[in-house]
Coordinates of N, CA and C in Angstrom, one line a residue:
X286 N 11.7 -16.7 0.5 CA 10.7 -15.4 0.1 C 9.0 -15.9 -0.5
X287 N 8.3 -14.7 -0.3 CA 6.8 -15.1 -0.4 C 6.9 -13.5 -0.8
X288 N 6.0 -13.9 -2.1 CA 6.0 -12.7 -3.0 C 5.0 -11.7 -2.4
X289 N 4.2 -10.5 -2.8 CA 3.6 -9.8 -3.0 C 2.8 -9.3 -4.1
X290 N 1.4 -9.2 -3.8 CA 0.4 -9.2 -5.3 C -0.5 -8.7 -5.0
X291 N -0.1 -7.2 -5.9 CA -0.7 -6.3 -5.8 C -2.0 -6.2 -6.8
X292 N -2.9 -5.3 -6.7 CA -3.9 -5.5 -8.2 C -5.0 -4.1 -7.5
X293 N -5.6 -4.0 -8.1 CA -6.7 -2.7 -7.8 C -6.2 -1.4 -9.1
X294 N -5.0 -1.1 -9.6 CA -5.1 -0.4 -9.9 C -5.4 0.3 -11.3
X295 N -6.1 1.5 -11.7 CA -6.3 1.7 -12.9 C -6.3 3.0 -13.1
X296 N -7.5 3.5 -14.1 CA -7.7 5.3 -14.8 C -9.1 5.4 -13.8
X297 N -8.5 6.6 -13.2 CA -9.9 6.7 -12.4 C -9.7 8.4 -12.9
X298 N -11.3 9.8 -12.9 CA -11.4 10.4 -13.0 C -11.1 11.5 -11.7
X299 N -10.2 12.5 -11.4 CA -10.7 13.9 -10.7 C -11.9 13.6 -9.8
X300 N -11.2 13.0 -8.2 CA -12.9 12.8 -7.5 C -12.6 11.7 -7.2
X301 N -12.7 10.6 -7.8 CA -13.1 9.5 -7.9 C -12.3 8.8 -6.3
X302 N -12.5 7.5 -6.8 CA -11.7 6.4 -6.0 C -11.7 5.0 -6.3
X303 N -10.4 5.0 -5.6 CA -10.0 3.4 -6.2 C -9.5 2.3 -5.1
X304 N -9.8 1.5 -4.5 CA -9.2 0.2 -3.7 C -8.1 -0.5 -4.3
X305 N -6.8 -0.5 -3.5 CA -5.6 -1.0 -3.9 C -5.4 -2.5 -3.0
X306 N -5.9 -3.7 -3.3 CA -5.6 -4.8 -2.1 C -4.1 -5.0 -2.6
X307 N -3.2 -5.8 -1.3 CA -2.3 -6.5 -1.6 C -2.1 -7.6 -1.2
X308 N -2.2 -9.1 -1.4 CA -2.4 -10.3 -0.6 C -0.6 -10.7 -0.8
X309 N -0.4 -11.3 0.3 CA 0.7 -12.1 0.5 C 1.0 -13.8 1.1
X310 N 0.6 -14.1 0.0 CA -0.1 -15.8 -0.6 C 0.6 -16.7 0.2
X311 N 0.3 -17.4 0.9 CA 0.9 -19.0 1.6 C 2.3 -18.1 3.2
X312 N 2.3 -17.3 2.9 CA 2.9 -16.9 4.4 C 2.3 -16.3 5.5
X313 N 3.2 -17.4 6.4 CA 2.6 -17.8 7.4 C 2.2 -16.8 8.6
X314 N 0.6 -16.8 9.3 CA -0.2 -15.7 9.5 C 0.6 -15.1 11.0
X315 N 1.9 -15.5 11.8 CA 2.3 -15.2 12.6 C 3.4 -14.5 12.7
X316 N 3.6 -14.3 11.1 CA 4.7 -13.8 10.6 C 3.9 -12.2 9.5
X317 N 3.0 -12.7 9.3 CA 1.9 -11.7 8.4 C 1.5 -10.9 9.9
X318 N 1.2 -11.2 10.6 CA 1.2 -9.9 11.8 C 1.5 -9.3 12.4
X319 N 3.0 -10.1 12.5 CA 3.9 -9.1 13.3 C 5.0 -8.1 11.9
X320 N 4.6 -8.3 11.0 CA 4.8 -6.9 9.8 C 4.3 -5.4 9.8
X321 N 5.3 -4.7 9.3 CA 4.7 -3.5 8.8 C 4.5 -3.8 7.4
X322 N 3.6 -3.5 7.7 CA 2.4 -3.1 6.3 C 2.7 -1.8 5.3
X323 N 3.0 -1.2 4.1 CA 2.7 -0.2 3.9 C 3.1 -0.3 2.3
X324 N 2.2 0.9 2.2 CA 2.3 1.4 0.7 C 3.2 2.7 0.3
X325 N 3.9 2.4 -0.7 CA 4.4 3.8 -1.7 C 3.9 4.3 -2.8
X326 N 4.8 5.1 -3.2 CA 4.1 5.8 -4.7 C 5.2 6.0 -5.4
X327 N 5.7 6.1 -6.4 CA 6.9 6.9 -7.6 C 6.3 7.1 -8.4
X328 N 6.8 8.2 -9.4 CA 6.2 8.9 -10.4 C 7.8 9.0 -10.6
X329 N 7.7 9.2 -12.0 CA 9.2 9.3 -12.8 C 10.4 10.5 -12.6
X330 N 11.5 10.2 -11.9 CA 12.0 11.2 -11.9 C 12.3 11.2 -10.1
X331 N 11.9 11.1 -9.7 CA 11.1 11.3 -8.1 C 11.3 10.1 -7.3
X332 N 11.9 10.8 -6.5 CA 12.1 9.3 -5.1 C 10.8 8.7 -4.6
X333 N 10.9 7.3 -4.0 CA 9.7 6.3 -3.8 C 9.8 7.0 -2.5
X334 N 8.2 7.4 -2.2 CA 7.4 8.4 -1.2 C 6.6 7.3 -0.3
X335 N 6.3 7.4 1.2 CA 5.7 7.1 1.7 C 3.9 7.7 1.5
X336 N 3.1 6.2 1.0 CA 1.9 6.9 1.0 C 0.6 7.0 2.6
X337 N 1.2 5.9 3.3 CA 0.6 5.0 4.7 C 1.4 3.5 4.4
X338 N 1.6 3.5 6.1 CA 1.7 2.5 6.5 C 0.5 1.5 7.9
X339 N 1.1 0.6 8.1 CA -0.2 0.4 9.3 C 1.0 -0.8 9.9
X340 N 1.1 -0.9 11.1 CA 1.7 -1.5 12.2 C 0.9 -2.9 12.3
X341 N 1.5 -3.9 13.3 CA 0.9 -5.0 14.1 C 0.3 -4.9 14.9
X342 N 0.1 -3.2 15.3 CA -0.8 -3.1 16.4 C -2.0 -2.4 15.6
X343 N -2.3 -1.9 14.6 CA -2.8 -1.0 14.3 C -2.7 0.0 13.5
X344 N -2.1 0.5 14.3 CA -1.6 2.4 14.1 C -1.3 2.3 13.2
X345 N -1.4 3.5 12.6 CA -1.5 4.0 11.2 C -0.6 5.2 11.2
X346 N -0.2 5.4 10.0 CA 0.7 6.5 9.6 C 0.5 7.2 8.1
X347 N 0.5 8.6 7.7 CA -0.7 8.6 6.4 C 1.1 9.7 6.1
X348 N 1.3 9.5 4.4 CA 2.1 10.9 4.1 C 1.6 12.3 4.3
X349 N 1.1 13.4 4.1 CA 0.3 14.6 4.4 C -0.1 14.9 3.3
X350 N -0.1 14.7 2.1 CA -0.7 14.6 1.1 C -2.0 14.0 0.2
X351 N -1.9 12.8 1.7 CA -2.8 12.0 1.3 C -4.0 11.6 3.1
X352 N -3.7 12.9 3.4 CA -4.3 12.5 5.0 C -5.8 13.4 4.2
X353 N -6.2 12.2 5.9 CA -8.0 12.6 5.2 C -8.8 12.3 4.0
X354 N -7.8 11.6 3.0 CA -8.7 11.1 2.0 C -8.1 9.4 1.8
X355 N -6.8 8.7 2.0 CA -6.4 7.7 1.5 C -6.9 7.2 3.3
X356 N -7.1 5.6 3.1 CA -7.2 5.0 4.5 C -5.8 3.6 4.0
X357 N -5.4 3.5 5.1 CA -4.9 1.6 5.0 C -5.6 1.0 6.0
X358 N -5.7 -0.5 5.7 CA -6.1 -1.2 6.7 C -5.6 -2.4 6.5
X359 N -5.8 -3.5 7.6 CA -5.0 -5.1 7.2 C -5.7 -6.0 7.2
X360 N -6.2 -6.9 7.2 CA -6.7 -7.8 7.1 C -6.0 -9.2 7.3
X361 N -5.6 -9.5 8.7 CA -4.3 -10.6 8.9 C -5.0 -11.8 8.7
X362 N -5.8 -12.0 8.6 CA -6.7 -13.7 8.5 C -6.5 -13.7 6.7
X363 N -7.0 -13.1 5.6 CA -6.4 -12.8 4.0 C -5.6 -12.7 4.0
X364 N -4.4 -12.3 4.9 CA -2.7 -11.8 4.7 C -3.0 -11.3 3.3
X365 N -4.1 -10.2 3.9 CA -4.0 -8.7 2.6 C -3.7 -7.6 3.8
X366 N -3.6 -6.5 3.1 CA -3.5 -5.1 3.1 C -3.6 -4.3 1.9
X367 N -5.1 -3.0 2.6 CA -5.7 -2.3 0.9 C -5.6 -0.8 1.2
X368 N -5.3 -0.5 0.2 CA -5.3 0.9 0.5 C -6.8 1.8 -0.4
X369 N -7.7 2.5 0.6 CA -8.9 3.1 -0.1 C -8.5 4.4 -0.1
X370 N -8.7 5.1 -1.4 CA -8.2 6.2 -2.2 C -9.4 6.5 -2.9
X371 N -9.6 8.2 -2.2 CA -11.2 8.5 -2.5 C -10.7 10.2 -2.4
X372 N -11.4 10.9 -2.9 CA -11.1 12.3 -3.5 C -9.2 12.2 -4.3
X373 N -9.8 11.2 -5.6 CA -8.1 11.3 -5.8 C -7.9 12.8 -6.6
X374 N -6.4 13.0 -6.9 CA -6.4 14.0 -7.3 C -5.0 13.9 -9.0
X375 N -5.0 14.6 -9.9 CA -4.1 14.1 -10.8 C -2.3 13.7 -9.9
X376 N -2.3 15.1 -9.3 CA -1.1 14.9 -8.4 C -0.8 13.1 -8.1
X377 N -2.0 12.4 -7.4 CA -2.0 11.0 -7.4 C -1.2 9.9 -8.4
X378 N -1.5 10.7 -9.6 CA -0.8 9.7 -10.6 C 0.5 8.9 -10.5
X379 N 0.7 7.6 -9.9 CA 2.1 6.8 -9.9 C 1.9 5.9 -10.2
X380 N 2.7 5.0 -9.9 CA 2.9 3.3 -9.3 C 3.1 3.4 -8.1
X381 N 1.8 2.3 -7.7 CA 2.0 2.2 -6.2 C 2.4 0.7 -5.8
X382 N 3.5 1.2 -4.9 CA 3.8 -0.3 -4.7 C 4.0 -0.4 -3.0
X383 N 3.3 -2.2 -3.1 CA 3.7 -2.4 -1.7 C 4.3 -3.7 -1.1
X384 N 4.8 -2.8 0.3 CA 5.7 -3.4 1.0 C 5.3 -4.2 2.7
X385 N 6.2 -4.9 2.4 CA 6.1 -5.9 4.1 C 7.2 -5.3 4.6
X386 N 7.6 -5.3 6.0 CA 8.7 -5.1 6.7 C 8.8 -6.3 8.2
X387 N 9.7 -7.1 8.4 CA 9.8 -8.0 9.2 C 11.1 -8.2 9.5
X388 N 11.2 -7.8 11.2 CA 12.4 -8.2 11.3 C 13.7 -7.6 10.1
X389 N 14.1 -6.3 9.8 CA 15.0 -6.0 9.4 C 14.8 -5.6 8.1
X390 N 13.9 -6.6 7.2 CA 14.0 -6.9 5.7 C 13.0 -6.5 5.4
X391 N 13.2 -5.7 4.5 CA 12.2 -5.2 3.2 C 11.4 -5.8 1.8
X392 N 10.4 -6.2 1.6 CA 9.8 -7.3 0.6 C 9.2 -6.3 0.0
X393 N 9.2 -6.4 -2.0 CA 8.0 -5.5 -2.3 C 8.0 -5.8 -3.3
X394 N 6.3 -5.0 -3.4 CA 5.3 -5.8 -4.7 C 5.8 -5.0 -6.1
X395 N 5.9 -5.8 -7.6 CA 5.8 -5.3 -8.6 C 5.5 -3.9 -8.4
X396 N 4.1 -3.3 -8.3 CA 4.3 -1.4 -8.4 C 2.7 -2.5 -9.2
X397 N 1.4 -1.2 -9.2 CA 0.5 -1.4 -9.8 C 0.0 0.4 -10.2
X398 N -0.3 0.5 -11.0 CA 0.0 1.9 -12.0 C -1.4 2.2 -11.7
X399 N -1.0 4.0 -11.4 CA -2.8 4.4 -11.0 C -2.7 5.8 -11.6
X400 N -3.7 6.3 -12.3 CA -3.7 7.0 -12.9 C -4.9 7.6 -12.8
X401 N -4.6 9.6 -12.6 CA -6.2 10.1 -12.3 C -6.0 11.1 -13.5
X402 N -7.2 11.5 -14.0 CA -7.2 12.2 -15.2 C -7.8 13.4 -14.7
X403 N -7.3 14.2 -15.0 CA -8.4 15.6 -14.5 C -9.6 16.2 -15.4

């Protein structure tokens, strides 16, 4: 089992930006390359929702609420995936989780808190 290490969360004012990082140290490059990486978020009492995902070929998918504001990217050499979040809104406040999916198996990071103040 290879762990996912998230960083970059914090508190920012509405309209500001944050960049989340998720690193998968120790993973074999070919396995990371073929993995689908994604960011989800969750607030208390609500289901975890997809924020953005990126597949091995580089195609991306975004939740409707973040389209045009968030950008997901993947650096295979660094075994990392990033989420650039711009024009943040108070409703973006949540715990953000990095996930890796490979051959039907899902792996999750512990989450990082993002708080957007109005």
